[in-house]
Coordinates of C-alpha atoms and ligand atoms in Angstrom, one line a residue:
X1461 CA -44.7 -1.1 -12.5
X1462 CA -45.0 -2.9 -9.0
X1463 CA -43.4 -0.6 -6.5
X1464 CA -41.1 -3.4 -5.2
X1465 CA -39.1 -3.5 -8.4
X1466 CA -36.3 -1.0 -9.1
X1467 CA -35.2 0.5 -12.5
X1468 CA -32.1 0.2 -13.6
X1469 CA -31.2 3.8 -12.3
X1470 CA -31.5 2.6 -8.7
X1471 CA -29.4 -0.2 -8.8
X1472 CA -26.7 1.7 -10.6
X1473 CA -27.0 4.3 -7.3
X1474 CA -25.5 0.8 -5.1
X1475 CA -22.9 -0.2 -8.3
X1476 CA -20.4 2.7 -8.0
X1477 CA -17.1 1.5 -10.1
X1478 CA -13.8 3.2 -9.8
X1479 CA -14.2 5.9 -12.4
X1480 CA -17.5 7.0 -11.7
X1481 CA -16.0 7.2 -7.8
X1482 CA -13.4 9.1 -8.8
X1483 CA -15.2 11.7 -11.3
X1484 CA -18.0 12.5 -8.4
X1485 CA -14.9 12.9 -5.7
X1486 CA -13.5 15.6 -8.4
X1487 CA -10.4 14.0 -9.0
X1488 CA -8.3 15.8 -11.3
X1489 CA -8.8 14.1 -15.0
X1490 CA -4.9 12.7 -15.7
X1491 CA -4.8 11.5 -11.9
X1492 CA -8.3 9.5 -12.1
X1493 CA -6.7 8.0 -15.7
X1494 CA -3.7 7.2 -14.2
X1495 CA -5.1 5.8 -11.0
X1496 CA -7.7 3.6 -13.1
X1497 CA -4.2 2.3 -15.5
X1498 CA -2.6 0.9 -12.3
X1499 CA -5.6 -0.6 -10.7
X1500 CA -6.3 -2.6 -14.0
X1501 CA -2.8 -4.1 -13.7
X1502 CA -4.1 -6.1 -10.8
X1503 CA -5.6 -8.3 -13.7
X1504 CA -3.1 -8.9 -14.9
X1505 CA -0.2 -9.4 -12.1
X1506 CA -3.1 -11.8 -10.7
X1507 CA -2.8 -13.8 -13.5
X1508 CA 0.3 -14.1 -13.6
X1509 CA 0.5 -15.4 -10.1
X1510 CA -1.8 -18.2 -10.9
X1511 CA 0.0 -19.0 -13.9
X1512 CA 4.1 -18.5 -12.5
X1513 CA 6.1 -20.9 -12.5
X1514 CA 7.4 -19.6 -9.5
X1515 CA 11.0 -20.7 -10.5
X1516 CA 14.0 -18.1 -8.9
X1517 CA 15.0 -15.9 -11.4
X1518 CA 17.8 -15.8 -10.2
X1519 CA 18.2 -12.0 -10.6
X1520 CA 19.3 -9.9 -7.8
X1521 CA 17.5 -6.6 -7.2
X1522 CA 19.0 -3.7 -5.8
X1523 CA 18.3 -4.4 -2.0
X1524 CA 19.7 -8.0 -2.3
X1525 CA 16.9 -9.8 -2.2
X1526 CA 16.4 -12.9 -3.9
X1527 CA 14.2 -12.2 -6.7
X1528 CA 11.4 -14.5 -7.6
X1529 CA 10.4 -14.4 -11.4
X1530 CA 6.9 -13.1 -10.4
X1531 CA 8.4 -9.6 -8.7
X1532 CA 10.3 -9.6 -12.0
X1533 CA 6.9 -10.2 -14.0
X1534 CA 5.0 -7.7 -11.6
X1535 CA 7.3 -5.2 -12.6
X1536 CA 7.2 -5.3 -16.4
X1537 CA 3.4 -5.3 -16.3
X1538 CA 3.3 -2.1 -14.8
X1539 CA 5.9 -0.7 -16.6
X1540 CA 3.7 -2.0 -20.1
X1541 CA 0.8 -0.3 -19.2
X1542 CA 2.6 2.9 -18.0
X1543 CA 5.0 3.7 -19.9
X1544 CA 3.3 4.9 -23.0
X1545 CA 0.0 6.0 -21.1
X1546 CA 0.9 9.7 -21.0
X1547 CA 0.2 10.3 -17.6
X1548 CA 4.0 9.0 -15.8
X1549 CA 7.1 11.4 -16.4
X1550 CA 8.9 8.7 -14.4
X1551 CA 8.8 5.0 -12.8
X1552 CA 10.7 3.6 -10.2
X1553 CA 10.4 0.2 -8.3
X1554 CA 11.5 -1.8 -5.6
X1555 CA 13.2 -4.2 -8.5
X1556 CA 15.0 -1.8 -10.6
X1557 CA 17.8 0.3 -9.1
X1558 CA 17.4 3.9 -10.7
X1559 CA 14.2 5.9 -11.5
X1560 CA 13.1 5.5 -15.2
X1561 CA 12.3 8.4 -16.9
X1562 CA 9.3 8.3 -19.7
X1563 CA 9.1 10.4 -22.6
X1564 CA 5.3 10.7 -23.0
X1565 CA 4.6 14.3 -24.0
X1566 CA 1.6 15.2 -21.1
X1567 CA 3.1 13.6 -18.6
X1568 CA 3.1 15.0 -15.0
X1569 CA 2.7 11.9 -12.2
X1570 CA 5.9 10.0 -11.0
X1571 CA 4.9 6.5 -10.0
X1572 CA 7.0 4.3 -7.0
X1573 CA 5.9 0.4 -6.9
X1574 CA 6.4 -2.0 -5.3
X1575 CA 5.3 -4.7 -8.0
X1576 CA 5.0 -7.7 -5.9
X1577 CA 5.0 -7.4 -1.9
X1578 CA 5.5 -10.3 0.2
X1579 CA 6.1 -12.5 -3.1
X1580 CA 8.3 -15.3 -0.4
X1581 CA 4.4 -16.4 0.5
X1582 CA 3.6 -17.4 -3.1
X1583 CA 3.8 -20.8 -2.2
X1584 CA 1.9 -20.8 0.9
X1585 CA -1.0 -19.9 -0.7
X1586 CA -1.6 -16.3 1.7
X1587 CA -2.4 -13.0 0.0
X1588 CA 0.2 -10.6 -1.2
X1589 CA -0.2 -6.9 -2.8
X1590 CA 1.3 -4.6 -4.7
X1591 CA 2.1 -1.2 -3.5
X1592 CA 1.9 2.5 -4.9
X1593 CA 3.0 5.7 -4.9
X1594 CA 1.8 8.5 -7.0
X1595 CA 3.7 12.2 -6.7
X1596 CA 3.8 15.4 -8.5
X1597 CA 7.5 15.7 -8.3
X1598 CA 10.2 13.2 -8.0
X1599 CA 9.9 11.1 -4.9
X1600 CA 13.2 12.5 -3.8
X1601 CA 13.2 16.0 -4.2
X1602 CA 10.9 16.3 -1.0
X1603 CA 9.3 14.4 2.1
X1604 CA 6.3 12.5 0.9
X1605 CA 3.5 15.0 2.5
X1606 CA 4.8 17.5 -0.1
X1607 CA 5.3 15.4 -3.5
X1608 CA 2.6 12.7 -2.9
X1609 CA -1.1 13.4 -4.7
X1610 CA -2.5 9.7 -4.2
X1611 CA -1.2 6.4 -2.9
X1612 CA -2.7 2.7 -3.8
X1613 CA -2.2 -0.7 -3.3
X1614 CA -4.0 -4.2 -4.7
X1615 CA -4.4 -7.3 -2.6
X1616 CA -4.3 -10.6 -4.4
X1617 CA -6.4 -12.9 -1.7
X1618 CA -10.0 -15.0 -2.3
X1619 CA -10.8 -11.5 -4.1
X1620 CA -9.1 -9.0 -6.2
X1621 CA -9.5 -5.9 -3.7
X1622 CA -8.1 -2.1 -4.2
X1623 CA -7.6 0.6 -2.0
X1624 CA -7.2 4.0 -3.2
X1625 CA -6.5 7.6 -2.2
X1626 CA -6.2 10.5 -3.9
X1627 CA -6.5 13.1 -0.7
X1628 CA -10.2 12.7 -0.6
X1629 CA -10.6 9.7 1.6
X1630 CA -9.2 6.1 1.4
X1631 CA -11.9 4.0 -0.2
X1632 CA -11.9 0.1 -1.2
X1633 CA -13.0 -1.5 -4.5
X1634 CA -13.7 -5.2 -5.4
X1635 CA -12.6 -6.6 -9.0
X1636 CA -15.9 -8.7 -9.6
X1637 CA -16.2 -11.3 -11.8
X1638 CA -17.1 -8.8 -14.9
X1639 CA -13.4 -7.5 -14.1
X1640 CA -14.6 -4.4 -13.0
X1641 CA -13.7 -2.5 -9.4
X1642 CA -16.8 -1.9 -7.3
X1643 CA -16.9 -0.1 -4.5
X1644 CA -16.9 -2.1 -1.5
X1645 CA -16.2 0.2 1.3
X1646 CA -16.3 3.9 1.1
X1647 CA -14.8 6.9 3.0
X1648 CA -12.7 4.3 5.7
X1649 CA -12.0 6.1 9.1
X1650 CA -10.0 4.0 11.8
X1651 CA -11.4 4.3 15.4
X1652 CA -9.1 6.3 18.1
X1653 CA -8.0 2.9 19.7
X1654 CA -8.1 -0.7 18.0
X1655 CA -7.8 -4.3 19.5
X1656 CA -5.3 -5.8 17.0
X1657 CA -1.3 -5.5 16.5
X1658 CA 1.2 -6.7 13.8
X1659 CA 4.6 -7.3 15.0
X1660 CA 7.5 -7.4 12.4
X1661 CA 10.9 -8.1 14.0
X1662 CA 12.6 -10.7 16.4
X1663 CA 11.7 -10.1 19.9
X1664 CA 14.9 -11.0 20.9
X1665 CA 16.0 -8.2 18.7
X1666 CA 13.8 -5.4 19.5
X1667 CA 15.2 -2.8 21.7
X1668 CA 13.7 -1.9 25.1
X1669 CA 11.2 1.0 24.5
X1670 CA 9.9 -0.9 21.7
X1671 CA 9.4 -4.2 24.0
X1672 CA 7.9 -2.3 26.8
X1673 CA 4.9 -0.6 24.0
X1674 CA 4.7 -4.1 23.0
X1675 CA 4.1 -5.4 26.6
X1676 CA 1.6 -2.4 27.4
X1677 CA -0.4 -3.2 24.4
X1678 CA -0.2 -7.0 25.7
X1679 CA -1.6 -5.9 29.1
X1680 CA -4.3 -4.3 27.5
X1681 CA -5.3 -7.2 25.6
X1682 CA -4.3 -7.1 22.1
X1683 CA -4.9 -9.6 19.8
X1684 CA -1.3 -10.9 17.5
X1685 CA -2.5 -10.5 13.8
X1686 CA 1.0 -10.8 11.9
X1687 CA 1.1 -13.1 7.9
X1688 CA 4.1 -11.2 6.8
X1689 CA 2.6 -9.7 4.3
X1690 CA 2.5 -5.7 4.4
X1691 CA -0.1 -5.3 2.4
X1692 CA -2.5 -7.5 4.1
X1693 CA -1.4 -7.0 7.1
X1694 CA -2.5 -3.1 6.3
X1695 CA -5.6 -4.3 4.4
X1696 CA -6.6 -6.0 7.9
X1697 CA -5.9 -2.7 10.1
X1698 CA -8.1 -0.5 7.6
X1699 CA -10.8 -3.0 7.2
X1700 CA -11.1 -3.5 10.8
X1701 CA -11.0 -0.2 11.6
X1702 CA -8.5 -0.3 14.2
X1703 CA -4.8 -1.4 15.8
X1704 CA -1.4 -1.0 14.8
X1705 CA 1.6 -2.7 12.4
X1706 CA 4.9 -1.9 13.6
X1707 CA 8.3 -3.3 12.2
X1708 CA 10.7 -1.7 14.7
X1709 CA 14.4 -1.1 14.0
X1710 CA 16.4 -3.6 15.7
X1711 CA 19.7 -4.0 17.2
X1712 CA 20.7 -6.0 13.7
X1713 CA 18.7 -3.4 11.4
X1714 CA 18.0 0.1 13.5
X1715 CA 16.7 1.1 10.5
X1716 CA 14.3 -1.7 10.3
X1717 CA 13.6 -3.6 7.1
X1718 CA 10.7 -1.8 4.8
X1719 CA 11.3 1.1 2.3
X1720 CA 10.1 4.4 2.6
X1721 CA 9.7 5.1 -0.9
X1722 CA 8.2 1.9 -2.0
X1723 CA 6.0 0.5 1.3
X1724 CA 5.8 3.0 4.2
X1725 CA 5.0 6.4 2.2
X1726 CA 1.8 5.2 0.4
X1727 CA 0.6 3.0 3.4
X1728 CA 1.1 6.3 5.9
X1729 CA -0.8 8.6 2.7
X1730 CA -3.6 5.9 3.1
X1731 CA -3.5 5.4 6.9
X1732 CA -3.4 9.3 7.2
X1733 CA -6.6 9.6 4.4
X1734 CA -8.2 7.1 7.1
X1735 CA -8.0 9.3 10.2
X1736 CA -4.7 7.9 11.5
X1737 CA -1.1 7.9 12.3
X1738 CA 2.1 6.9 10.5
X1739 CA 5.6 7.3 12.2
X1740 CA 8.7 5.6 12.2
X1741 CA 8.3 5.9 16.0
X1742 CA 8.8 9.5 16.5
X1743 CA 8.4 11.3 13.7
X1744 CA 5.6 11.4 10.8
X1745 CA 6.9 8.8 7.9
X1746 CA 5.6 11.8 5.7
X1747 CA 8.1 14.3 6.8
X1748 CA 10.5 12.4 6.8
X1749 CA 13.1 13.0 3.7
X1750 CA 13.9 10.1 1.6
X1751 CA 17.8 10.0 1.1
X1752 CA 17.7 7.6 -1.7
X1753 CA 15.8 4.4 -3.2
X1754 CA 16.9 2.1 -0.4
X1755 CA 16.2 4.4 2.3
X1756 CA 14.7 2.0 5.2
X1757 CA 12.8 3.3 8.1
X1758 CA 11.0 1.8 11.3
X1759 CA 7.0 1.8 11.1
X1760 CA 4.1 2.3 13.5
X1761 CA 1.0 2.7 11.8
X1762 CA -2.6 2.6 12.6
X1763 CA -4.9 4.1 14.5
X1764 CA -3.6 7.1 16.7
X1765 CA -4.1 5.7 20.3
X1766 CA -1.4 3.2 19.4
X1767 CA 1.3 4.9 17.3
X1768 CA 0.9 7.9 20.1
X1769 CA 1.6 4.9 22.7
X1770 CA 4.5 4.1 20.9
X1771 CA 6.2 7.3 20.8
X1772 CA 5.8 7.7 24.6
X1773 CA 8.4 5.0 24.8
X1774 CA 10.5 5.3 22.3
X1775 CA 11.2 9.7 22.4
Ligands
AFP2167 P1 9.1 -10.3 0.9 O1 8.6 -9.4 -0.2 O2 10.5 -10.7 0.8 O3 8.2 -11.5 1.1 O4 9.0 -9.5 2.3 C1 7.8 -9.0 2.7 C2 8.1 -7.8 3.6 O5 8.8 -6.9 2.9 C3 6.7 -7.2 4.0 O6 5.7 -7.4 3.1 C4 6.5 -7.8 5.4 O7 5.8 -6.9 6.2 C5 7.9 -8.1 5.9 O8 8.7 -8.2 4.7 C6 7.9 -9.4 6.7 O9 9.2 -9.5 7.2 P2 9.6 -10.7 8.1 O10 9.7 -11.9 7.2 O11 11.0 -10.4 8.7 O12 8.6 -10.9 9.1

């Protein structure tokens, strides 16, 4: 055989998909099954975006959001494909207002979602995500850095892409046009210092400290990368390697606006996975207990020159 063609063994070494990531990082069996369940939801919640009708539902979730039928859709897709797949004792989301429990007989994971984040930019045609948290004990019996096992979330952009931990690395799949996840970018580690900075809030709400770590990070050059998507806005922070998303508290919300539970816990398990920082300005978002389902808290994550720079001015 002429030595410039490759057997089929060689060109599965550069096609790694999801499970076969997951079995050589000896990830435990249920986890890697329960993991690979939710990332094939992305199929489906995809399609549903291109086919919504994008109509208010008129429903009102727990946090008093309006709620668009597509959250509503998000939702019941991954309840579907969870419910009876053995692996979830329990199921809560950002659009229900208790914690589900499930009956399957093996189960052991507990599951927090955020179905559909950032679902007000449907119409503008920017990418959204859905968000996930995966524990061994109910998501409110502890701070996150003792019941969370793996964290996840699914961008819905030009591509399908996934980004999973399971506290082996953060790692990022493709869905490619055979609909299946192919790792893209393995074993992401964000520099000590990026150039980039998301900025949730309204200045003329932010308190001091916060303005001034704003203003410093202005000085040094910072570039404004902000779509109002989480998930995105995340996705560009690990992908570049570098910078920091804050949404502060405010004088109107000193709590800010995202959920620990649904948004900030498996984006700081991720961040964490990827060499950096999570706080809600002082302390780690992963010791930090959540009090109940709407539990809110301020954010700065990214890279660890950054969210160290923020605490300087607001401790
Ligand atoms: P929606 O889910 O209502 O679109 O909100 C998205 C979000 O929760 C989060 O994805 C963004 O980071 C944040 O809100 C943007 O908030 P602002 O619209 O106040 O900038």
């Amino acid at each position: 055989m002429a030595n410039n063609t490759r057997n089929i063994s060689d060109y599965s070494k550069f096609i790694v998909d999801l499970r076969r990531h997951m079995w050589m990082a000896g990830i435990e069996m249920d986890l890697r099954r329960l993991i690979w369940q939710i990332a094939i939801t992305g199929k489906y919640i995809s399609a549903k975006i291109h086919e919504s009708n994008r109509k208010l539902a008129g429903l009102r979730n727990i946090h008093g959001d309006e709620q668009l039928a597509l959250d509503k859709s998000a939702d019941i897709i991954l309840q579907n494909q969870l419910q009876y797949s053995g692996f979830v004792k329990a199921y809560c989301s950002e659009e229900l207002d208790r914690i589900v429990p499930y009956e399957a007989a093996s189960s052991k994971y507990h599951v927090t979602a955020d179905p559909l984040d950032g679902s007000s930019l449907v119409d503008t045609n920017l990418a959204i995500g859905t968000i996930i948290g995966i524990h061994r004990d109910s998501p409110l019996a502890a701070e996150g850095r003792k019941t969370m096992v793996g964290a996840m979330y699914i961008t819905y952009g030009p591509l399908i892409t996934m980004v999973y931990s399971a506290g082996k690395g953060t790692h990022e799949f493709v869905l490619n046009r055979e609909g299946e996840y192919v790792l893209s970018e393995e074993n992401i580690t964000l520099d000590e210092k990026g150039s980039i900075y998301s900025l949730g809030g309204l200045r003329k709400d932010w308190f001091s400290g916060h303005l001034k770590f704003v203003e410093t990070l202005e000085g040094e050059g910072y570039k404004l990368r902000y779509s109002g998507g989480f998930v995105p806005d995340i996705n560009q922070i690990l992908i570049k390697r570098g910078g920091v998303f804050t949404y502060p508290g405010t004088k109107k919300d000193p709590k800010g606006k995202l959920r620990l539970i649904f948004e900030l816990q498996p984006m700081a398990f991720l961040t964490e996975q990827a060499g950096g920082m999570a706080t809600d300005g002082k302390q780690d978002i992963l010791a930090i207990k959540p009090e109940g389902l709407d539990h809110r808290e301020p954010i700065y994550i990214g890279s660890r020159y950054e969210v160290e720079k923020a605490r300087e001015f607001l401790t």
